[in-house]
Amino acid sequence: MKLTYWSHSCFLLETGPHRLVIDPFLTGNPKAPLKADAVKCDFVLVSHGHNDHVGDAVAIARCNNATIIANYEIAMFCGQQGANVHPLHIGGSHEFPFGRVKLTIAHHGSGYQTDTGFLYMGNPTGILITAEGKTVYHAGDTGLFLDMQLIGRLNRIDVALLPIGGNFTMDVDDAVEAVAMLKPRTVIPMHYDTFDVIHADPAEFARKAAGVSVKPLPIGASFEF
Ligand code: NI
Ligand code: MN
């Protein structure tokens, strides 16, 4: 399996012949390494309804004939705009051609901002993806929560993608606590330095999360496991 970091909380996950894009915030993202119309994928996963996570999901899904996997409310919103969708919800999972996806809780918001207000996008989620016998946990946007112990006990997490930028999510110190509960083999930090308000130092995170393999990915770089 191969993960490529496309900045913010956006990753490409390649497994077998499949290409999954998670939280495709590219248009309007000052750190995005590619344009939405350059993305090739067969699935798009969205953790919650905020604009910096839904991003280009509908446009990417439509021009790739890809399927959007997200909570029920986001899936219906995207389906109304002509995308193929598969709705899930927290605690539920489904076997897809590439492997299994399960949604977890995340403590955050999920409203989608339009010119006239916010659309209801259900509860925010984290995403567990299991394929090729390996498990990736994308925490979405979240504060620290004790149920991470349960997620860590029920899943042997090979790679955890954790926000460290603070302000809207866990900061470095809370992400260190998350690592202790999740017990992943490798951690890749995300959701930092896209904007000034979420500045964080991934080297500080790596130092404080002693004993765990922390692999901050430069934007555009990949990690194979
Ligand atoms: Ni958010
Ligand atoms: Mn966010």
PDB file of C-alpha atoms and ligand atoms in Angstrom:
ATOM      1  CA  MET A   1       0.000   0.000   0.000  1.00  0.00           C
ATOM      2  CA  LYS A   2       1.120   3.503  -0.656  1.00  0.00           C
ATOM      3  CA  LEU A   3       0.003   6.794   0.896  1.00  0.00           C
ATOM      4  CA  THR A   4       0.799  10.113  -0.770  1.00  0.00           C
ATOM      5  CA  TYR A   5       0.314  13.395   1.090  1.00  0.00           C
ATOM      6  CA  TRP A   6      -1.532  16.064  -0.872  1.00  0.00           C
ATOM      7  CA  SER A   7      -1.425  18.581   2.033  1.00  0.00           C
ATOM      8  CA  HIS A   8      -3.909  19.459   4.795  1.00  0.00           C
ATOM      9  CA  SER A   9      -5.857  16.232   5.466  1.00  0.00           C
ATOM     10  CA  CYS A  10      -5.765  15.009   1.873  1.00  0.00           C
ATOM     11  CA  PHE A  11      -4.097  11.710   1.013  1.00  0.00           C
ATOM     12  CA  LEU A  12      -4.058   9.375  -1.958  1.00  0.00           C
ATOM     13  CA  LEU A  13      -4.108   5.710  -0.889  1.00  0.00           C
ATOM     14  CA  GLU A  14      -3.079   3.196  -3.541  1.00  0.00           C
ATOM     15  CA  THR A  15      -3.907  -0.453  -2.957  1.00  0.00           C
ATOM     16  CA  GLY A  16      -3.760  -3.015  -5.753  1.00  0.00           C
ATOM     17  CA  PRO A  17      -5.400  -1.420  -8.805  1.00  0.00           C
ATOM     18  CA  HIS A  18      -7.411   0.991  -6.656  1.00  0.00           C
ATOM     19  CA  ARG A  19      -6.832   4.661  -5.949  1.00  0.00           C
ATOM     20  CA  LEU A  20      -8.650   6.245  -2.996  1.00  0.00           C
ATOM     21  CA  VAL A  21      -8.529   9.972  -2.293  1.00  0.00           C
ATOM     22  CA  ILE A  22      -9.338  11.119   1.238  1.00  0.00           C
ATOM     23  CA  ASP A  23     -10.593  14.664   2.023  1.00  0.00           C
ATOM     24  CA  PRO A  24      -9.722  16.206  -1.365  1.00  0.00           C
ATOM     25  CA  PHE A  25      -9.303  19.884  -0.455  1.00  0.00           C
ATOM     26  CA  LEU A  26      -7.322  21.121  -3.468  1.00  0.00           C
ATOM     27  CA  THR A  27      -9.140  24.139  -4.980  1.00  0.00           C
ATOM     28  CA  GLY A  28      -8.538  27.084  -2.644  1.00  0.00           C
ATOM     29  CA  ASN A  29      -5.856  25.232  -0.697  1.00  0.00           C
ATOM     30  CA  PRO A  30      -2.623  27.298  -0.787  1.00  0.00           C
ATOM     31  CA  LYS A  31      -0.507  24.150  -0.220  1.00  0.00           C
ATOM     32  CA  ALA A  32      -2.172  21.792  -2.722  1.00  0.00           C
ATOM     33  CA  PRO A  33       0.451  20.116  -4.956  1.00  0.00           C
ATOM     34  CA  LEU A  34      -1.959  19.407  -7.827  1.00  0.00           C
ATOM     35  CA  LYS A  35      -5.217  20.576  -9.346  1.00  0.00           C
ATOM     36  CA  ALA A  36      -8.457  18.704  -8.818  1.00  0.00           C
ATOM     37  CA  ASP A  37      -8.799  17.944 -12.530  1.00  0.00           C
ATOM     38  CA  ALA A  38      -5.473  16.064 -12.440  1.00  0.00           C
ATOM     39  CA  VAL A  39      -6.728  13.564  -9.838  1.00  0.00           C
ATOM     40  CA  LYS A  40      -7.311   9.990 -10.999  1.00  0.00           C
ATOM     41  CA  CYS A  41      -9.130   7.743  -8.558  1.00  0.00           C
ATOM     42  CA  ASP A  42     -11.988   5.289  -8.190  1.00  0.00           C
ATOM     43  CA  PHE A  43     -13.098   6.216  -4.667  1.00  0.00           C
ATOM     44  CA  VAL A  44     -13.296   9.470  -2.696  1.00  0.00           C
ATOM     45  CA  LEU A  45     -13.634   9.333   1.096  1.00  0.00           C
ATOM     46  CA  VAL A  46     -14.820  12.366   3.060  1.00  0.00           C
ATOM     47  CA  SER A  47     -14.419  12.529   6.858  1.00  0.00           C
ATOM     48  CA  HIS A  48     -16.827  15.397   7.575  1.00  0.00           C
ATOM     49  CA  GLY A  49     -18.777  18.225   5.986  1.00  0.00           C
ATOM     50  CA  HIS A  50     -16.417  21.159   6.430  1.00  0.00           C
ATOM     51  CA  ASN A  51     -15.381  22.797   3.173  1.00  0.00           C
ATOM     52  CA  ASP A  52     -11.682  22.037   3.721  1.00  0.00           C
ATOM     53  CA  HIS A  53     -12.523  18.301   3.669  1.00  0.00           C
ATOM     54  CA  VAL A  54     -15.415  17.964   1.205  1.00  0.00           C
ATOM     55  CA  GLY A  55     -13.313  20.156  -1.077  1.00  0.00           C
ATOM     56  CA  ASP A  56     -13.420  18.943  -4.678  1.00  0.00           C
ATOM     57  CA  ALA A  57     -15.052  15.605  -3.853  1.00  0.00           C
ATOM     58  CA  VAL A  58     -18.039  16.021  -6.184  1.00  0.00           C
ATOM     59  CA  ALA A  59     -16.042  17.298  -9.164  1.00  0.00           C
ATOM     60  CA  ILE A  60     -13.409  14.568  -8.760  1.00  0.00           C
ATOM     61  CA  ALA A  61     -16.027  11.838  -8.357  1.00  0.00           C
ATOM     62  CA  ARG A  62     -17.971  12.996 -11.389  1.00  0.00           C
ATOM     63  CA  CYS A  63     -15.080  13.231 -13.813  1.00  0.00           C
ATOM     64  CA  ASN A  64     -13.580   9.903 -12.649  1.00  0.00           C
ATOM     65  CA  ASN A  65     -16.932   8.120 -12.298  1.00  0.00           C
ATOM     66  CA  ALA A  66     -15.652   7.428  -8.773  1.00  0.00           C
ATOM     67  CA  THR A  67     -17.777   6.644  -5.713  1.00  0.00           C
ATOM     68  CA  ILE A  68     -17.886   8.952  -2.706  1.00  0.00           C
ATOM     69  CA  ILE A  69     -17.861   7.159   0.655  1.00  0.00           C
ATOM     70  CA  ALA A  70     -18.980   9.326   3.559  1.00  0.00           C
ATOM     71  CA  ASN A  71     -21.577   9.667   6.289  1.00  0.00           C
ATOM     72  CA  TYR A  72     -25.211   9.541   5.124  1.00  0.00           C
ATOM     73  CA  GLU A  73     -25.769  13.321   5.054  1.00  0.00           C
ATOM     74  CA  ILE A  74     -22.620  14.084   3.041  1.00  0.00           C
ATOM     75  CA  ALA A  75     -23.352  11.174   0.702  1.00  0.00           C
ATOM     76  CA  MET A  76     -26.887  12.475  -0.005  1.00  0.00           C
ATOM     77  CA  PHE A  77     -25.546  16.018  -0.547  1.00  0.00           C
ATOM     78  CA  CYS A  78     -22.977  14.739  -3.051  1.00  0.00           C
ATOM     79  CA  GLY A  79     -25.444  12.343  -4.676  1.00  0.00           C
ATOM     80  CA  GLN A  80     -27.835  15.221  -5.375  1.00  0.00           C
ATOM     81  CA  GLN A  81     -25.025  16.837  -7.357  1.00  0.00           C
ATOM     82  CA  GLY A  82     -24.628  13.811  -9.585  1.00  0.00           C
ATOM     83  CA  ALA A  83     -21.868  11.839  -7.852  1.00  0.00           C
ATOM     84  CA  ASN A  84     -21.980   8.088  -7.218  1.00  0.00           C
ATOM     85  CA  VAL A  85     -22.156   7.629  -3.472  1.00  0.00           C
ATOM     86  CA  HIS A  86     -22.088   4.962  -0.790  1.00  0.00           C
ATOM     87  CA  PRO A  87     -23.408   6.223   2.554  1.00  0.00           C
ATOM     88  CA  LEU A  88     -22.116   4.800   5.821  1.00  0.00           C
ATOM     89  CA  HIS A  89     -22.408   6.002   9.362  1.00  0.00           C
ATOM     90  CA  ILE A  90     -20.524   5.884  12.633  1.00  0.00           C
ATOM     91  CA  GLY A  91     -19.897   2.324  13.763  1.00  0.00           C
ATOM     92  CA  GLY A  92     -20.963   0.944  10.397  1.00  0.00           C
ATOM     93  CA  SER A  93     -18.695  -0.675   7.861  1.00  0.00           C
ATOM     94  CA  HIS A  94     -18.880  -2.090   4.360  1.00  0.00           C
ATOM     95  CA  GLU A  95     -16.736  -4.289   2.149  1.00  0.00           C
ATOM     96  CA  PHE A  96     -15.731  -2.445  -1.036  1.00  0.00           C
ATOM     97  CA  PRO A  97     -13.750  -3.845  -4.005  1.00  0.00           C
ATOM     98  CA  PHE A  98     -10.509  -2.555  -2.404  1.00  0.00           C
ATOM     99  CA  GLY A  99     -11.254  -3.533   1.199  1.00  0.00           C
ATOM    100  CA  ARG A 100     -13.301  -2.531   4.210  1.00  0.00           C
ATOM    101  CA  VAL A 101     -14.216   0.971   5.412  1.00  0.00           C
ATOM    102  CA  LYS A 102     -15.581   1.687   8.898  1.00  0.00           C
ATOM    103  CA  LEU A 103     -16.515   5.093  10.246  1.00  0.00           C
ATOM    104  CA  THR A 104     -15.603   6.047  13.802  1.00  0.00           C
ATOM    105  CA  ILE A 105     -16.552   8.987  15.977  1.00  0.00           C
ATOM    106  CA  ALA A 106     -14.690  12.280  15.838  1.00  0.00           C
ATOM    107  CA  HIS A 107     -15.324  15.253  18.119  1.00  0.00           C
ATOM    108  CA  HIS A 108     -15.747  18.217  15.812  1.00  0.00           C
ATOM    109  CA  GLY A 109     -18.327  19.997  13.606  1.00  0.00           C
ATOM    110  CA  SER A 110     -19.533  19.081  10.129  1.00  0.00           C
ATOM    111  CA  GLY A 111     -21.549  21.992   8.639  1.00  0.00           C
ATOM    112  CA  TYR A 112     -20.947  22.871   4.987  1.00  0.00           C
ATOM    113  CA  GLN A 113     -20.701  26.617   4.492  1.00  0.00           C
ATOM    114  CA  THR A 114     -22.562  28.222   1.579  1.00  0.00           C
ATOM    115  CA  ASP A 115     -23.127  31.897   0.738  1.00  0.00           C
ATOM    116  CA  THR A 116     -26.314  31.863   2.784  1.00  0.00           C
ATOM    117  CA  GLY A 117     -25.350  29.762   5.809  1.00  0.00           C
ATOM    118  CA  PHE A 118     -24.475  26.247   6.864  1.00  0.00           C
ATOM    119  CA  LEU A 119     -25.896  22.999   5.514  1.00  0.00           C
ATOM    120  CA  TYR A 120     -26.297  20.116   7.942  1.00  0.00           C
ATOM    121  CA  MET A 121     -23.738  17.419   7.157  1.00  0.00           C
ATOM    122  CA  GLY A 122     -24.349  14.973   9.975  1.00  0.00           C
ATOM    123  CA  ASN A 123     -21.728  14.062  12.524  1.00  0.00           C
ATOM    124  CA  PRO A 124     -18.004  14.247  11.783  1.00  0.00           C
ATOM    125  CA  THR A 125     -16.186  10.932  11.463  1.00  0.00           C
ATOM    126  CA  GLY A 126     -12.865   9.208  11.470  1.00  0.00           C
ATOM    127  CA  ILE A 127     -12.199   6.582   8.803  1.00  0.00           C
ATOM    128  CA  LEU A 128     -10.740   3.090   9.198  1.00  0.00           C
ATOM    129  CA  ILE A 129      -9.629   1.504   5.932  1.00  0.00           C
ATOM    130  CA  THR A 130      -8.524  -2.142   5.899  1.00  0.00           C
ATOM    131  CA  ALA A 131      -7.012  -3.606   2.741  1.00  0.00           C
ATOM    132  CA  GLU A 132      -4.241  -6.123   1.995  1.00  0.00           C
ATOM    133  CA  GLY A 133      -4.412  -7.080   5.676  1.00  0.00           C
ATOM    134  CA  LYS A 134      -3.354  -3.591   6.721  1.00  0.00           C
ATOM    135  CA  THR A 135      -5.303  -0.866   8.486  1.00  0.00           C
ATOM    136  CA  VAL A 136      -5.106   2.894   8.028  1.00  0.00           C
ATOM    137  CA  TYR A 137      -6.887   5.218  10.462  1.00  0.00           C
ATOM    138  CA  HIS A 138      -7.621   8.734   9.198  1.00  0.00           C
ATOM    139  CA  ALA A 139      -8.817  10.580  12.300  1.00  0.00           C
ATOM    140  CA  GLY A 140     -10.528  13.388  10.368  1.00  0.00           C
ATOM    141  CA  ASP A 141     -10.696  16.593  12.366  1.00  0.00           C
ATOM    142  CA  THR A 142     -11.074  15.813  16.045  1.00  0.00           C
ATOM    143  CA  GLY A 143     -10.150  16.700  19.562  1.00  0.00           C
ATOM    144  CA  LEU A 144      -8.637  14.036  21.759  1.00  0.00           C
ATOM    145  CA  PHE A 145     -11.166  11.437  22.973  1.00  0.00           C
ATOM    146  CA  LEU A 146     -10.866   8.445  25.250  1.00  0.00           C
ATOM    147  CA  ASP A 147     -12.587   6.056  22.801  1.00  0.00           C
ATOM    148  CA  MET A 148      -9.307   6.079  20.888  1.00  0.00           C
ATOM    149  CA  GLN A 149      -8.397   3.363  23.408  1.00  0.00           C
ATOM    150  CA  LEU A 150     -11.194   1.235  21.934  1.00  0.00           C
ATOM    151  CA  ILE A 151     -10.177   1.997  18.362  1.00  0.00           C
ATOM    152  CA  GLY A 152      -6.629   0.966  19.272  1.00  0.00           C
ATOM    153  CA  ARG A 153      -7.779  -2.224  21.005  1.00  0.00           C
ATOM    154  CA  LEU A 154     -10.078  -3.378  18.197  1.00  0.00           C
ATOM    155  CA  ASN A 155      -7.773  -2.538  15.289  1.00  0.00           C
ATOM    156  CA  ARG A 156      -4.114  -3.236  14.649  1.00  0.00           C
ATOM    157  CA  ILE A 157      -3.409   0.141  13.079  1.00  0.00           C
ATOM    158  CA  ASP A 158      -0.504   0.166  10.658  1.00  0.00           C
ATOM    159  CA  VAL A 159      -0.682   3.874   9.861  1.00  0.00           C
ATOM    160  CA  ALA A 160      -2.547   6.568  11.806  1.00  0.00           C
ATOM    161  CA  LEU A 161      -3.121   9.934  10.145  1.00  0.00           C
ATOM    162  CA  LEU A 162      -3.579  12.417  12.996  1.00  0.00           C
ATOM    163  CA  PRO A 163      -4.246  16.169  13.059  1.00  0.00           C
ATOM    164  CA  ILE A 164      -1.648  18.138  15.041  1.00  0.00           C
ATOM    165  CA  GLY A 165      -2.380  21.746  14.050  1.00  0.00           C
ATOM    166  CA  GLY A 166      -4.457  22.775  17.069  1.00  0.00           C
ATOM    167  CA  ASN A 167      -7.065  25.566  17.042  1.00  0.00           C
ATOM    168  CA  PHE A 168      -9.708  23.351  15.340  1.00  0.00           C
ATOM    169  CA  THR A 169      -8.297  19.937  16.317  1.00  0.00           C
ATOM    170  CA  MET A 170      -5.791  18.205  18.549  1.00  0.00           C
ATOM    171  CA  ASP A 171      -2.469  19.963  18.912  1.00  0.00           C
ATOM    172  CA  VAL A 172       0.910  18.242  19.179  1.00  0.00           C
ATOM    173  CA  ASP A 173       0.554  17.346  22.859  1.00  0.00           C
ATOM    174  CA  ASP A 174      -2.942  15.919  22.470  1.00  0.00           C
ATOM    175  CA  ALA A 175      -1.845  13.984  19.385  1.00  0.00           C
ATOM    176  CA  VAL A 176       0.928  12.432  21.496  1.00  0.00           C
ATOM    177  CA  GLU A 177      -1.794  11.244  23.904  1.00  0.00           C
ATOM    178  CA  ALA A 178      -3.774   9.894  20.950  1.00  0.00           C
ATOM    179  CA  VAL A 179      -0.774   7.853  19.817  1.00  0.00           C
ATOM    180  CA  ALA A 180      -0.517   6.256  23.270  1.00  0.00           C
ATOM    181  CA  MET A 181      -4.124   5.074  22.995  1.00  0.00           C
ATOM    182  CA  LEU A 182      -4.184   4.067  19.323  1.00  0.00           C
ATOM    183  CA  LYS A 183      -0.823   2.230  19.379  1.00  0.00           C
ATOM    184  CA  PRO A 184      -0.219   2.549  15.627  1.00  0.00           C
ATOM    185  CA  ARG A 185       2.947   1.224  14.010  1.00  0.00           C
ATOM    186  CA  THR A 186       3.475   4.494  12.140  1.00  0.00           C
ATOM    187  CA  VAL A 187       1.974   7.967  12.528  1.00  0.00           C
ATOM    188  CA  ILE A 188       1.753  10.620   9.828  1.00  0.00           C
ATOM    189  CA  PRO A 189       0.758  14.094  11.067  1.00  0.00           C
ATOM    190  CA  MET A 190      -1.762  16.165   9.109  1.00  0.00           C
ATOM    191  CA  HIS A 191      -3.945  19.297   9.291  1.00  0.00           C
ATOM    192  CA  TYR A 192      -1.096  21.689  10.076  1.00  0.00           C
ATOM    193  CA  ASP A 193       0.575  24.665   8.367  1.00  0.00           C
ATOM    194  CA  THR A 194      -2.050  24.982   5.618  1.00  0.00           C
ATOM    195  CA  PHE A 195      -2.929  28.294   7.270  1.00  0.00           C
ATOM    196  CA  ASP A 196      -1.085  30.300   9.944  1.00  0.00           C
ATOM    197  CA  VAL A 197      -3.687  29.522  12.602  1.00  0.00           C
ATOM    198  CA  ILE A 198      -2.877  25.799  12.466  1.00  0.00           C
ATOM    199  CA  HIS A 199       0.891  26.121  12.608  1.00  0.00           C
ATOM    200  CA  ALA A 200       2.626  23.139  14.240  1.00  0.00           C
ATOM    201  CA  ASP A 201       6.080  21.578  14.202  1.00  0.00           C
ATOM    202  CA  PRO A 202       6.034  17.924  13.066  1.00  0.00           C
ATOM    203  CA  ALA A 203       9.597  17.486  14.393  1.00  0.00           C
ATOM    204  CA  GLU A 204       8.355  18.423  17.877  1.00  0.00           C
ATOM    205  CA  PHE A 205       5.579  15.842  17.472  1.00  0.00           C
ATOM    206  CA  ALA A 206       8.093  13.177  16.424  1.00  0.00           C
ATOM    207  CA  ARG A 207      10.300  13.996  19.433  1.00  0.00           C
ATOM    208  CA  LYS A 208       7.443  13.913  21.949  1.00  0.00           C
ATOM    209  CA  ALA A 209       5.853  10.719  20.568  1.00  0.00           C
ATOM    210  CA  ALA A 210       8.965   8.793  21.575  1.00  0.00           C
ATOM    211  CA  GLY A 211       8.954   5.101  20.795  1.00  0.00           C
ATOM    212  CA  VAL A 212       6.554   5.412  17.865  1.00  0.00           C
ATOM    213  CA  SER A 213       7.596   5.809  14.265  1.00  0.00           C
ATOM    214  CA  VAL A 214       6.457   9.311  13.268  1.00  0.00           C
ATOM    215  CA  LYS A 215       6.886  10.013   9.570  1.00  0.00           C
ATOM    216  CA  PRO A 216       5.978  13.584   8.640  1.00  0.00           C
ATOM    217  CA  LEU A 217       5.506  13.575   4.870  1.00  0.00           C
ATOM    218  CA  PRO A 218       6.607  16.541   2.777  1.00  0.00           C
ATOM    219  CA  ILE A 219       3.732  17.610   0.548  1.00  0.00           C
ATOM    220  CA  GLY A 220       3.682  15.356  -2.503  1.00  0.00           C
ATOM    221  CA  ALA A 221       5.788  12.655  -0.816  1.00  0.00           C
ATOM    222  CA  SER A 222       4.733   9.028  -0.371  1.00  0.00           C
ATOM    223  CA  PHE A 223       5.020   6.336   2.290  1.00  0.00           C
ATOM    224  CA  GLU A 224       4.928   2.641   1.365  1.00  0.00           C
ATOM    225  CA  PHE A 225       4.043  -0.006   3.904  1.00  0.00           C
TER     226      PHE A 225
HETATM  227 NI    NI B   1     -13.215  20.425  10.121  1.00  0.00          NI
HETATM  228 MN    MN B   2     -10.382  20.901   8.819  1.00  0.00          MN
END
